[in-house]
Amino acid sequence: MPLTTPSGTPGNLTADQEAKLQELWLACLEVFGVSHENNGTPVASGTSTPSQADEPTKKKKSRRSLFGKKGHSKENDSDGAFDATAGTDSNDKHGQTKEFQQALASQTPETLRNAFWAMAKHDNPDALLLRFLRARKWDVHNALVMLVSTMHWRAVEMHVDDDIMLNGELHALRQSKSAGSKAEQGEGADFLAQMRMGKSFLHGVDREGRPMCFVRVRLHRQGEQSEKSLERYTVYTIETARMMLKPPVDTAHGEHGTARYLIPNSALYTKEAARTTDTHPQDYTPVKFMIKCFEANYPESLGSVLVYKSPWIFQGIWKIIKGWLDPVVAAKVHFASNEKELAEFVPIERVPKELGGEEAWEYRYVEPSPDEDAQMRDVEARRKWQGQRDEL
């Protein structure tokens, strides 16, 4: 475990970093429709306060005027507002500025506020905002654009919190056995197939105390699962890894991240598959999706990637993949060709025997229990606890 709190995280901020964090909070609260009364108490939109009741015709500031020119702070603006359409990020290869503008135009402040607090359920809220600030080199404008576009992605595109994580594996089991369409049954069956085979799984920690995700690439066959089920499975795995974090494991040795991804490639290419590697060397669709996840929607969440015993042909594949990666992310990818090199990253006693380690552990999937979500079906209790959380 890291012995000290990493720089740029809660408890270890410079004065300038703390000021940036405060500035980002103010910008976020404005996006979320939270005003501040004279006594400094935050008030969410939709609540009734005396000051609001006395001024029913008071003009509201447009949320599309949140940001002015890139780099401007509220102290530099005459009215304290910013223009959301200005100051685009030069590193916006995933189109987050457009998503940011779409989110402000199409979603209510309450929706964005709820998306944020759903995303923060695994994090210290300050730590969550600091991830986006570090990812954008402490540029508050670009950090907010990235944050809001991520919330848009989670709430509108992927439905991370109101579907994937809320419904979980049991939903997939019910889908696979439902009387619905074949497409619906197939999505559930595809998701469960990946869980049952252990295409990836979380197990143990590396030398830095980070949870490890083992990705058994050899078990992936192009076309066996739909693109939707692959993406759903990927997000489910990443979100589950977030639950394994315990501070100060947020960064380690200058590498910010939640998990080490150990990719054993030794059995990626069988003799039969080798015949087709010239025309179909790899299924790049899930690779591209995973890259976007970590670069655009889970900033500062990847500690490192260790590719273990990759075949010679992977050298060509890596040249292609590396070209898609942000240089910061690419620098986190390491290679190990034998047990000695592997042990530099993970103690050999923590490596399962199937990878040449010493740990007598094998992946076993535990099937969902039909009644494991019984508490969640208690609608009244859920409404009560959710209401208390919303109030907080």
mmCIF file of C-alpha atoms in Angstrom:
data_model
loop_
_atom_site.group_PDB
_atom_site.id
_atom_site.type_symbol
_atom_site.label_atom_id
_atom_site.label_comp_id
_atom_site.label_asym_id
_atom_site.label_seq_id
_atom_site.Cartn_x
_atom_site.Cartn_y
_atom_site.Cartn_z
ATOM 1 C CA MET A 1 0.000 0.000 0.000
ATOM 2 C CA PRO A 2 1.227 3.541 -0.662
ATOM 3 C CA LEU A 3 2.534 5.025 2.583
ATOM 4 C CA THR A 4 1.754 8.638 1.714
ATOM 5 C CA THR A 5 -1.244 10.390 0.236
ATOM 6 C CA PRO A 6 -0.457 11.074 -3.441
ATOM 7 C CA SER A 7 -0.142 14.648 -4.650
ATOM 8 C CA GLY A 8 -3.281 16.256 -6.039
ATOM 9 C CA THR A 9 -5.648 14.140 -3.954
ATOM 10 C CA PRO A 10 -7.709 14.980 -0.835
ATOM 11 C CA GLY A 11 -5.372 15.736 2.035
ATOM 12 C CA ASN A 12 -2.424 16.609 -0.178
ATOM 13 C CA LEU A 13 -3.296 19.719 -2.190
ATOM 14 C CA THR A 14 -1.263 22.847 -2.773
ATOM 15 C CA ALA A 15 -2.949 26.194 -2.216
ATOM 16 C CA ASP A 16 -3.332 26.634 -5.967
ATOM 17 C CA GLN A 17 -4.815 23.152 -6.377
ATOM 18 C CA GLU A 18 -7.314 23.779 -3.592
ATOM 19 C CA ALA A 19 -8.334 27.051 -5.250
ATOM 20 C CA LYS A 20 -8.871 25.191 -8.540
ATOM 21 C CA LEU A 21 -11.009 22.619 -6.736
ATOM 22 C CA GLN A 22 -13.146 25.359 -5.184
ATOM 23 C CA GLU A 23 -13.538 27.032 -8.580
ATOM 24 C CA LEU A 24 -14.667 23.760 -10.153
ATOM 25 C CA TRP A 25 -17.173 23.182 -7.348
ATOM 26 C CA LEU A 26 -18.706 26.619 -7.937
ATOM 27 C CA ALA A 27 -18.992 25.916 -11.663
ATOM 28 C CA CYS A 28 -20.543 22.492 -10.983
ATOM 29 C CA LEU A 29 -23.091 23.911 -8.549
ATOM 30 C CA GLU A 30 -24.131 26.441 -11.169
ATOM 31 C CA VAL A 31 -24.618 23.649 -13.727
ATOM 32 C CA PHE A 32 -26.594 21.669 -11.127
ATOM 33 C CA GLY A 33 -28.945 24.605 -10.526
ATOM 34 C CA VAL A 34 -27.710 25.173 -6.975
ATOM 35 C CA SER A 35 -27.722 28.808 -5.884
ATOM 36 C CA HIS A 36 -26.278 30.294 -2.707
ATOM 37 C CA GLU A 37 -28.328 32.454 -0.378
ATOM 38 C CA ASN A 38 -26.755 35.300 1.532
ATOM 39 C CA ASN A 39 -25.970 32.987 4.440
ATOM 40 C CA GLY A 40 -23.984 30.700 2.144
ATOM 41 C CA THR A 41 -26.472 27.826 2.302
ATOM 42 C CA PRO A 42 -26.688 25.943 -1.010
ATOM 43 C CA VAL A 43 -30.218 25.608 -2.363
ATOM 44 C CA ALA A 44 -31.111 23.180 -5.156
ATOM 45 C CA SER A 45 -33.440 24.206 -7.943
ATOM 46 C CA GLY A 46 -36.991 23.041 -7.425
ATOM 47 C CA THR A 47 -36.996 23.854 -3.705
ATOM 48 C CA SER A 48 -39.039 26.686 -2.263
ATOM 49 C CA THR A 49 -37.235 29.443 -0.379
ATOM 50 C CA PRO A 50 -38.440 32.856 0.805
ATOM 51 C CA SER A 51 -35.982 34.661 -1.442
ATOM 52 C CA GLN A 52 -37.246 32.781 -4.494
ATOM 53 C CA ALA A 53 -40.880 33.325 -3.592
ATOM 54 C CA ASP A 54 -40.357 37.086 -3.218
ATOM 55 C CA GLU A 55 -38.757 37.404 -6.651
ATOM 56 C CA PRO A 56 -40.833 35.243 -9.036
ATOM 57 C CA THR A 57 -39.868 37.276 -12.091
ATOM 58 C CA LYS A 58 -36.136 37.429 -11.395
ATOM 59 C CA LYS A 59 -34.273 36.605 -14.600
ATOM 60 C CA LYS A 60 -32.282 33.377 -14.463
ATOM 61 C CA LYS A 61 -28.815 33.187 -15.900
ATOM 62 C CA SER A 62 -28.528 30.871 -18.894
ATOM 63 C CA ARG A 63 -26.539 27.723 -18.237
ATOM 64 C CA ARG A 64 -25.023 28.140 -21.676
ATOM 65 C CA SER A 65 -23.172 31.182 -20.371
ATOM 66 C CA LEU A 66 -21.216 29.260 -17.775
ATOM 67 C CA PHE A 67 -17.839 29.672 -19.382
ATOM 68 C CA GLY A 68 -16.116 32.487 -21.180
ATOM 69 C CA LYS A 69 -12.868 32.301 -23.034
ATOM 70 C CA LYS A 70 -10.671 29.408 -22.079
ATOM 71 C CA GLY A 71 -8.682 30.089 -18.973
ATOM 72 C CA HIS A 72 -10.906 32.940 -17.735
ATOM 73 C CA SER A 73 -11.866 32.779 -14.104
ATOM 74 C CA LYS A 74 -14.862 34.368 -12.488
ATOM 75 C CA GLU A 75 -12.655 37.175 -11.228
ATOM 76 C CA ASN A 76 -11.827 38.088 -14.828
ATOM 77 C CA ASP A 77 -15.433 38.180 -16.075
ATOM 78 C CA SER A 78 -17.562 41.269 -15.627
ATOM 79 C CA ASP A 79 -20.679 39.301 -14.664
ATOM 80 C CA GLY A 80 -19.092 36.170 -13.248
ATOM 81 C CA ALA A 81 -20.449 34.080 -16.141
ATOM 82 C CA PHE A 82 -18.800 31.921 -18.759
ATOM 83 C CA ASP A 83 -19.651 30.998 -22.330
ATOM 84 C CA ALA A 84 -20.003 27.240 -22.680
ATOM 85 C CA THR A 85 -19.405 27.409 -26.418
ATOM 86 C CA ALA A 86 -15.952 28.959 -26.108
ATOM 87 C CA GLY A 87 -12.590 27.635 -25.010
ATOM 88 C CA THR A 88 -12.638 24.129 -26.435
ATOM 89 C CA ASP A 89 -10.100 21.601 -25.269
ATOM 90 C CA SER A 90 -7.262 20.952 -27.711
ATOM 91 C CA ASN A 91 -7.237 17.341 -26.500
ATOM 92 C CA ASP A 92 -10.890 16.691 -27.344
ATOM 93 C CA LYS A 93 -10.510 13.648 -29.585
ATOM 94 C CA HIS A 94 -13.634 12.040 -28.084
ATOM 95 C CA GLY A 95 -15.888 15.020 -28.872
ATOM 96 C CA GLN A 96 -16.666 15.897 -25.282
ATOM 97 C CA THR A 97 -17.205 19.598 -25.955
ATOM 98 C CA LYS A 98 -20.156 18.712 -28.189
ATOM 99 C CA GLU A 99 -21.515 16.317 -25.560
ATOM 100 C CA PHE A 100 -21.116 19.043 -22.933
ATOM 101 C CA GLN A 101 -23.185 21.473 -24.989
ATOM 102 C CA GLN A 102 -25.801 18.782 -25.701
ATOM 103 C CA ALA A 103 -26.046 18.014 -21.980
ATOM 104 C CA LEU A 104 -26.648 21.652 -21.060
ATOM 105 C CA ALA A 105 -29.221 22.024 -23.828
ATOM 106 C CA SER A 106 -31.142 18.795 -23.272
ATOM 107 C CA GLN A 107 -30.874 17.930 -19.568
ATOM 108 C CA THR A 108 -32.293 19.727 -16.570
ATOM 109 C CA PRO A 109 -30.026 20.872 -13.727
ATOM 110 C CA GLU A 110 -31.701 18.291 -11.492
ATOM 111 C CA THR A 111 -30.885 15.474 -13.929
ATOM 112 C CA LEU A 112 -27.240 16.492 -14.070
ATOM 113 C CA ARG A 113 -27.090 16.896 -10.299
ATOM 114 C CA ASN A 114 -28.530 13.410 -9.771
ATOM 115 C CA ALA A 115 -26.108 11.949 -12.325
ATOM 116 C CA PHE A 116 -23.200 13.476 -10.432
ATOM 117 C CA TRP A 117 -24.224 12.107 -7.050
ATOM 118 C CA ALA A 118 -24.892 8.697 -8.571
ATOM 119 C CA MET A 119 -21.375 8.754 -10.029
ATOM 120 C CA ALA A 120 -19.925 9.825 -6.666
ATOM 121 C CA LYS A 121 -21.287 6.879 -4.718
ATOM 122 C CA HIS A 122 -17.859 5.203 -4.696
ATOM 123 C CA ASP A 123 -15.787 8.347 -4.242
ATOM 124 C CA ASN A 124 -15.066 11.185 -1.907
ATOM 125 C CA PRO A 125 -16.779 13.944 -3.963
ATOM 126 C CA ASP A 126 -13.628 16.077 -3.789
ATOM 127 C CA ALA A 127 -11.577 13.113 -5.015
ATOM 128 C CA LEU A 128 -13.955 12.678 -7.951
ATOM 129 C CA LEU A 129 -13.598 16.293 -9.078
ATOM 130 C CA LEU A 130 -9.838 16.131 -8.592
ATOM 131 C CA ARG A 131 -9.645 13.221 -11.055
ATOM 132 C CA PHE A 132 -11.067 15.476 -13.758
ATOM 133 C CA LEU A 133 -8.807 18.386 -12.778
ATOM 134 C CA ARG A 134 -5.684 16.208 -12.915
ATOM 135 C CA ALA A 135 -6.783 14.717 -16.243
ATOM 136 C CA ARG A 136 -7.086 18.213 -17.698
ATOM 137 C CA LYS A 137 -3.916 19.551 -16.087
ATOM 138 C CA TRP A 138 -5.843 21.716 -13.619
ATOM 139 C CA ASP A 139 -7.701 23.642 -16.330
ATOM 140 C CA VAL A 140 -11.077 24.254 -14.667
ATOM 141 C CA HIS A 141 -12.904 24.920 -17.940
ATOM 142 C CA ASN A 142 -11.779 21.703 -19.587
ATOM 143 C CA ALA A 143 -12.344 19.726 -16.378
ATOM 144 C CA LEU A 144 -15.980 20.870 -16.235
ATOM 145 C CA VAL A 145 -16.521 20.053 -19.911
ATOM 146 C CA MET A 146 -15.113 16.567 -19.300
ATOM 147 C CA LEU A 147 -17.174 16.075 -16.138
ATOM 148 C CA VAL A 148 -20.516 17.138 -17.637
ATOM 149 C CA SER A 149 -19.956 15.126 -20.821
ATOM 150 C CA THR A 150 -19.131 12.093 -18.662
ATOM 151 C CA MET A 151 -22.385 12.521 -16.732
ATOM 152 C CA HIS A 152 -24.208 12.783 -20.073
ATOM 153 C CA TRP A 153 -22.536 9.547 -21.206
ATOM 154 C CA ARG A 154 -23.416 7.767 -17.973
ATOM 155 C CA ALA A 155 -27.036 8.947 -17.800
ATOM 156 C CA VAL A 156 -28.099 9.139 -21.451
ATOM 157 C CA GLU A 157 -25.837 6.845 -23.473
ATOM 158 C CA MET A 158 -24.833 3.978 -21.159
ATOM 159 C CA HIS A 159 -27.370 4.237 -18.312
ATOM 160 C CA VAL A 160 -24.634 3.170 -15.917
ATOM 161 C CA ASP A 161 -26.398 3.875 -12.636
ATOM 162 C CA ASP A 162 -30.068 3.401 -13.496
ATOM 163 C CA ASP A 163 -29.604 0.179 -15.464
ATOM 164 C CA ILE A 164 -26.220 -1.571 -15.671
ATOM 165 C CA MET A 165 -25.287 -1.334 -11.988
ATOM 166 C CA LEU A 166 -28.834 -1.123 -10.636
ATOM 167 C CA ASN A 167 -29.992 -4.298 -12.373
ATOM 168 C CA GLY A 168 -26.732 -6.243 -12.364
ATOM 169 C CA GLU A 169 -26.232 -9.907 -13.151
ATOM 170 C CA LEU A 170 -29.632 -11.094 -11.980
ATOM 171 C CA HIS A 171 -31.283 -8.918 -14.619
ATOM 172 C CA ALA A 172 -29.175 -10.630 -17.278
ATOM 173 C CA LEU A 173 -30.276 -14.029 -15.977
ATOM 174 C CA ARG A 174 -33.917 -12.993 -16.133
ATOM 175 C CA GLN A 175 -33.412 -11.577 -19.617
ATOM 176 C CA SER A 176 -31.908 -14.841 -20.848
ATOM 177 C CA LYS A 177 -34.945 -16.759 -19.599
ATOM 178 C CA SER A 178 -37.590 -14.197 -20.486
ATOM 179 C CA ALA A 179 -40.446 -14.696 -22.929
ATOM 180 C CA GLY A 180 -39.421 -11.539 -24.722
ATOM 181 C CA SER A 181 -37.705 -11.129 -28.043
ATOM 182 C CA LYS A 182 -34.738 -13.207 -29.118
ATOM 183 C CA ALA A 183 -32.647 -10.042 -29.099
ATOM 184 C CA GLU A 184 -33.457 -9.424 -25.429
ATOM 185 C CA GLN A 185 -32.762 -13.026 -24.515
ATOM 186 C CA GLY A 186 -29.497 -12.865 -26.429
ATOM 187 C CA GLU A 187 -28.283 -9.747 -24.592
ATOM 188 C CA GLY A 188 -28.795 -11.432 -21.243
ATOM 189 C CA ALA A 189 -27.186 -14.672 -22.378
ATOM 190 C CA ASP A 190 -24.189 -12.831 -23.879
ATOM 191 C CA PHE A 191 -23.552 -10.896 -20.673
ATOM 192 C CA LEU A 192 -23.748 -14.029 -18.521
ATOM 193 C CA ALA A 193 -21.548 -16.017 -20.898
ATOM 194 C CA GLN A 194 -18.719 -13.559 -20.326
ATOM 195 C CA MET A 195 -19.200 -13.692 -16.564
ATOM 196 C CA ARG A 196 -19.289 -17.492 -16.513
ATOM 197 C CA MET A 197 -16.170 -17.983 -18.625
ATOM 198 C CA GLY A 198 -14.216 -15.385 -16.659
ATOM 199 C CA LYS A 199 -13.243 -13.315 -19.657
ATOM 200 C CA SER A 200 -12.118 -10.811 -17.053
ATOM 201 C CA PHE A 201 -12.220 -10.889 -13.281
ATOM 202 C CA LEU A 202 -11.048 -8.922 -10.257
ATOM 203 C CA HIS A 203 -8.663 -10.692 -7.916
ATOM 204 C CA GLY A 204 -5.993 -9.533 -5.497
ATOM 205 C CA VAL A 205 -3.809 -6.439 -5.463
ATOM 206 C CA ASP A 206 -0.485 -5.532 -7.058
ATOM 207 C CA ARG A 207 2.652 -4.253 -5.328
ATOM 208 C CA GLU A 208 1.097 -0.792 -5.026
ATOM 209 C CA GLY A 209 -2.049 -2.093 -3.341
ATOM 210 C CA ARG A 210 -4.206 -1.542 -6.424
ATOM 211 C CA PRO A 211 -6.957 -4.049 -7.226
ATOM 212 C CA MET A 212 -6.109 -6.167 -10.250
ATOM 213 C CA CYS A 213 -8.348 -7.019 -13.163
ATOM 214 C CA PHE A 214 -7.220 -10.077 -15.115
ATOM 215 C CA VAL A 215 -8.307 -10.000 -18.764
ATOM 216 C CA ARG A 216 -8.053 -13.387 -20.448
ATOM 217 C CA VAL A 217 -7.882 -12.234 -24.049
ATOM 218 C CA ARG A 218 -7.797 -15.783 -25.387
ATOM 219 C CA LEU A 219 -11.419 -16.259 -24.338
ATOM 220 C CA HIS A 220 -12.675 -13.479 -26.579
ATOM 221 C CA ARG A 221 -13.978 -14.541 -29.970
ATOM 222 C CA GLN A 222 -15.132 -11.906 -32.394
ATOM 223 C CA GLY A 223 -18.870 -12.105 -33.014
ATOM 224 C CA GLU A 224 -19.684 -14.424 -30.116
ATOM 225 C CA GLN A 225 -21.198 -11.548 -28.131
ATOM 226 C CA SER A 226 -22.991 -8.477 -29.404
ATOM 227 C CA GLU A 227 -21.308 -5.082 -29.268
ATOM 228 C CA LYS A 228 -23.909 -3.890 -26.745
ATOM 229 C CA SER A 229 -23.281 -6.784 -24.370
ATOM 230 C CA LEU A 230 -19.499 -6.288 -24.664
ATOM 231 C CA GLU A 231 -19.853 -2.633 -23.705
ATOM 232 C CA ARG A 232 -22.243 -3.413 -20.880
ATOM 233 C CA TYR A 233 -19.867 -6.063 -19.545
ATOM 234 C CA THR A 234 -16.884 -3.690 -19.785
ATOM 235 C CA VAL A 235 -18.642 -0.915 -17.855
ATOM 236 C CA TYR A 236 -19.890 -3.400 -15.252
ATOM 237 C CA THR A 237 -16.331 -4.614 -14.677
ATOM 238 C CA ILE A 238 -14.882 -1.100 -14.385
ATOM 239 C CA GLU A 239 -17.619 0.023 -11.996
ATOM 240 C CA THR A 240 -17.140 -3.084 -9.863
ATOM 241 C CA ALA A 241 -13.408 -2.337 -9.683
ATOM 242 C CA ARG A 242 -14.232 1.133 -8.337
ATOM 243 C CA MET A 243 -15.956 -0.541 -5.381
ATOM 244 C CA MET A 244 -12.674 -2.212 -4.409
ATOM 245 C CA LEU A 245 -10.865 1.052 -3.695
ATOM 246 C CA LYS A 246 -9.710 2.049 -0.248
ATOM 247 C CA PRO A 247 -7.887 5.370 0.214
ATOM 248 C CA PRO A 248 -5.102 6.216 -0.235
ATOM 249 C CA VAL A 249 -5.157 3.813 -3.210
ATOM 250 C CA ASP A 250 -6.122 6.441 -5.741
ATOM 251 C CA THR A 251 -2.652 7.121 -7.035
ATOM 252 C CA ALA A 252 0.648 5.398 -6.522
ATOM 253 C CA HIS A 253 4.181 6.344 -7.474
ATOM 254 C CA GLY A 254 2.922 9.142 -9.703
ATOM 255 C CA GLU A 255 0.485 6.872 -11.548
ATOM 256 C CA HIS A 256 -3.079 7.785 -10.741
ATOM 257 C CA GLY A 257 -5.378 4.844 -10.890
ATOM 258 C CA THR A 258 -7.814 2.436 -9.400
ATOM 259 C CA ALA A 259 -6.695 -0.820 -10.908
ATOM 260 C CA ARG A 260 -3.941 -2.658 -12.672
ATOM 261 C CA TYR A 261 -5.111 -4.550 -15.737
ATOM 262 C CA LEU A 262 -3.128 -7.729 -16.203
ATOM 263 C CA ILE A 263 -3.582 -9.082 -19.712
ATOM 264 C CA PRO A 264 -2.211 -12.607 -20.188
ATOM 265 C CA ASN A 265 -1.831 -13.125 -23.918
ATOM 266 C CA SER A 266 0.124 -16.368 -23.947
ATOM 267 C CA ALA A 267 -2.826 -18.365 -25.291
ATOM 268 C CA LEU A 268 -4.286 -15.634 -27.471
ATOM 269 C CA TYR A 269 -3.396 -17.343 -30.729
ATOM 270 C CA THR A 270 -3.987 -21.067 -31.117
ATOM 271 C CA LYS A 271 -2.621 -22.900 -34.179
ATOM 272 C CA GLU A 272 -6.059 -22.768 -35.751
ATOM 273 C CA ALA A 273 -6.445 -19.017 -35.101
ATOM 274 C CA ALA A 274 -2.951 -18.320 -36.391
ATOM 275 C CA ARG A 275 -4.073 -19.114 -39.924
ATOM 276 C CA THR A 276 -6.390 -16.099 -39.917
ATOM 277 C CA THR A 277 -4.228 -13.565 -38.100
ATOM 278 C CA ASP A 278 -3.066 -11.917 -41.328
ATOM 279 C CA THR A 279 -6.615 -10.848 -42.174
ATOM 280 C CA HIS A 280 -8.223 -10.684 -38.701
ATOM 281 C CA PRO A 281 -5.471 -10.251 -36.113
ATOM 282 C CA GLN A 282 -7.672 -8.736 -33.435
ATOM 283 C CA ASP A 283 -11.178 -7.539 -32.682
ATOM 284 C CA TYR A 284 -10.568 -3.829 -32.219
ATOM 285 C CA THR A 285 -14.151 -2.779 -31.382
ATOM 286 C CA PRO A 286 -14.000 -3.589 -27.646
ATOM 287 C CA VAL A 287 -10.446 -2.202 -27.509
ATOM 288 C CA LYS A 288 -11.605 1.164 -28.867
ATOM 289 C CA PHE A 289 -14.517 1.241 -26.438
ATOM 290 C CA MET A 290 -12.226 0.513 -23.484
ATOM 291 C CA ILE A 291 -9.827 3.257 -24.592
ATOM 292 C CA LYS A 292 -12.663 5.764 -24.714
ATOM 293 C CA CYS A 293 -13.862 4.659 -21.289
ATOM 294 C CA PHE A 294 -10.553 5.313 -19.584
ATOM 295 C CA GLU A 295 -9.562 8.415 -21.542
ATOM 296 C CA ALA A 296 -12.931 10.182 -21.604
ATOM 297 C CA ASN A 297 -15.190 8.812 -18.879
ATOM 298 C CA TYR A 298 -12.994 7.309 -16.157
ATOM 299 C CA PRO A 299 -10.133 9.836 -15.959
ATOM 300 C CA GLU A 300 -7.178 9.052 -13.736
ATOM 301 C CA SER A 301 -8.642 5.618 -13.016
ATOM 302 C CA LEU A 302 -6.160 3.362 -14.776
ATOM 303 C CA GLY A 303 -3.031 2.592 -12.805
ATOM 304 C CA SER A 304 -1.281 0.519 -15.427
ATOM 305 C CA VAL A 305 -1.733 -2.236 -17.971
ATOM 306 C CA LEU A 306 0.571 -5.226 -17.953
ATOM 307 C CA VAL A 307 0.597 -7.395 -21.077
ATOM 308 C CA TYR A 308 1.990 -10.794 -20.123
ATOM 309 C CA LYS A 309 3.641 -13.243 -22.533
ATOM 310 C CA SER A 310 2.330 -11.636 -25.685
ATOM 311 C CA PRO A 311 3.031 -13.504 -28.942
ATOM 312 C CA TRP A 312 5.312 -11.932 -31.534
ATOM 313 C CA ILE A 313 2.370 -10.922 -33.708
ATOM 314 C CA PHE A 314 1.092 -8.655 -30.938
ATOM 315 C CA GLN A 315 3.964 -6.267 -31.686
ATOM 316 C CA GLY A 316 2.163 -5.192 -34.864
ATOM 317 C CA ILE A 317 -1.169 -4.990 -33.080
ATOM 318 C CA TRP A 318 0.362 -2.851 -30.341
ATOM 319 C CA LYS A 319 1.672 -0.340 -32.903
ATOM 320 C CA ILE A 320 -1.905 0.166 -34.098
ATOM 321 C CA ILE A 321 -3.405 0.413 -30.604
ATOM 322 C CA LYS A 322 -0.664 2.730 -29.340
ATOM 323 C CA GLY A 323 -1.521 5.200 -32.087
ATOM 324 C CA TRP A 324 -5.035 5.511 -30.687
ATOM 325 C CA LEU A 325 -3.900 6.138 -27.128
ATOM 326 C CA ASP A 326 -3.226 9.384 -25.353
ATOM 327 C CA PRO A 327 0.557 9.412 -24.629
ATOM 328 C CA VAL A 328 -0.139 9.500 -20.876
ATOM 329 C CA VAL A 329 -2.241 6.332 -21.127
ATOM 330 C CA ALA A 330 0.206 4.656 -23.513
ATOM 331 C CA ALA A 331 2.986 5.191 -20.972
ATOM 332 C CA LYS A 332 1.034 3.077 -18.475
ATOM 333 C CA VAL A 333 1.231 -0.027 -20.677
ATOM 334 C CA HIS A 334 4.027 -2.428 -19.714
ATOM 335 C CA PHE A 335 5.120 -5.811 -21.006
ATOM 336 C CA ALA A 336 6.360 -8.886 -19.163
ATOM 337 C CA SER A 337 7.655 -11.962 -20.969
ATOM 338 C CA ASN A 338 8.407 -14.248 -18.024
ATOM 339 C CA GLU A 339 7.654 -14.830 -14.347
ATOM 340 C CA LYS A 340 10.643 -12.757 -13.189
ATOM 341 C CA GLU A 341 9.468 -9.687 -15.102
ATOM 342 C CA LEU A 342 5.910 -10.304 -13.932
ATOM 343 C CA ALA A 343 7.094 -10.351 -10.313
ATOM 344 C CA GLU A 344 8.341 -6.762 -10.681
ATOM 345 C CA PHE A 345 4.696 -5.692 -10.828
ATOM 346 C CA VAL A 346 2.878 -8.392 -8.856
ATOM 347 C CA PRO A 347 4.325 -10.645 -6.115
ATOM 348 C CA ILE A 348 4.527 -14.115 -7.617
ATOM 349 C CA GLU A 349 2.599 -15.578 -4.676
ATOM 350 C CA ARG A 350 -0.368 -13.425 -5.750
ATOM 351 C CA VAL A 351 -0.320 -14.710 -9.333
ATOM 352 C CA PRO A 352 -2.637 -17.670 -10.095
ATOM 353 C CA LYS A 353 -0.939 -20.877 -11.192
ATOM 354 C CA GLU A 354 -2.546 -20.700 -14.642
ATOM 355 C CA LEU A 355 -0.226 -17.720 -15.291
ATOM 356 C CA GLY A 356 2.854 -19.410 -13.849
ATOM 357 C CA GLY A 357 2.399 -18.015 -10.343
ATOM 358 C CA GLU A 358 2.193 -19.706 -6.964
ATOM 359 C CA GLU A 359 -1.385 -18.974 -5.915
ATOM 360 C CA ALA A 360 -3.626 -22.035 -5.916
ATOM 361 C CA TRP A 361 -6.743 -20.131 -6.945
ATOM 362 C CA GLU A 362 -9.079 -20.603 -9.871
ATOM 363 C CA TYR A 363 -11.891 -18.415 -11.139
ATOM 364 C CA ARG A 364 -15.333 -19.727 -10.265
ATOM 365 C CA TYR A 365 -18.464 -17.824 -11.189
ATOM 366 C CA VAL A 366 -21.157 -17.683 -8.517
ATOM 367 C CA GLU A 367 -24.556 -17.760 -10.185
ATOM 368 C CA PRO A 368 -27.021 -15.046 -9.128
ATOM 369 C CA SER A 369 -29.612 -16.056 -6.567
ATOM 370 C CA PRO A 370 -33.240 -15.483 -7.637
ATOM 371 C CA ASP A 371 -33.976 -13.539 -4.440
ATOM 372 C CA GLU A 372 -30.724 -11.634 -4.010
ATOM 373 C CA ASP A 373 -32.406 -8.323 -4.868
ATOM 374 C CA ALA A 374 -35.411 -8.828 -2.559
ATOM 375 C CA GLN A 375 -34.547 -5.755 -0.490
ATOM 376 C CA MET A 376 -34.416 -3.603 -3.609
ATOM 377 C CA ARG A 377 -37.978 -4.608 -4.467
ATOM 378 C CA ASP A 378 -39.186 -2.963 -1.249
ATOM 379 C CA VAL A 379 -40.290 0.198 -3.048
ATOM 380 C CA GLU A 380 -41.395 2.116 0.049
ATOM 381 C CA ALA A 381 -38.132 1.528 1.902
ATOM 382 C CA ARG A 382 -36.139 2.501 -1.188
ATOM 383 C CA ARG A 383 -38.136 5.692 -1.582
ATOM 384 C CA LYS A 384 -37.547 6.559 2.077
ATOM 385 C CA TRP A 385 -33.789 6.055 1.985
ATOM 386 C CA GLN A 386 -33.424 7.686 -1.424
ATOM 387 C CA GLY A 387 -35.345 10.696 -0.185
ATOM 388 C CA GLN A 388 -33.049 11.072 2.805
ATOM 389 C CA ARG A 389 -29.999 10.795 0.571
ATOM 390 C CA ASP A 390 -31.399 13.364 -1.859
ATOM 391 C CA GLU A 391 -32.043 15.743 1.024
ATOM 392 C CA LEU A 392 -28.453 15.365 2.236
#
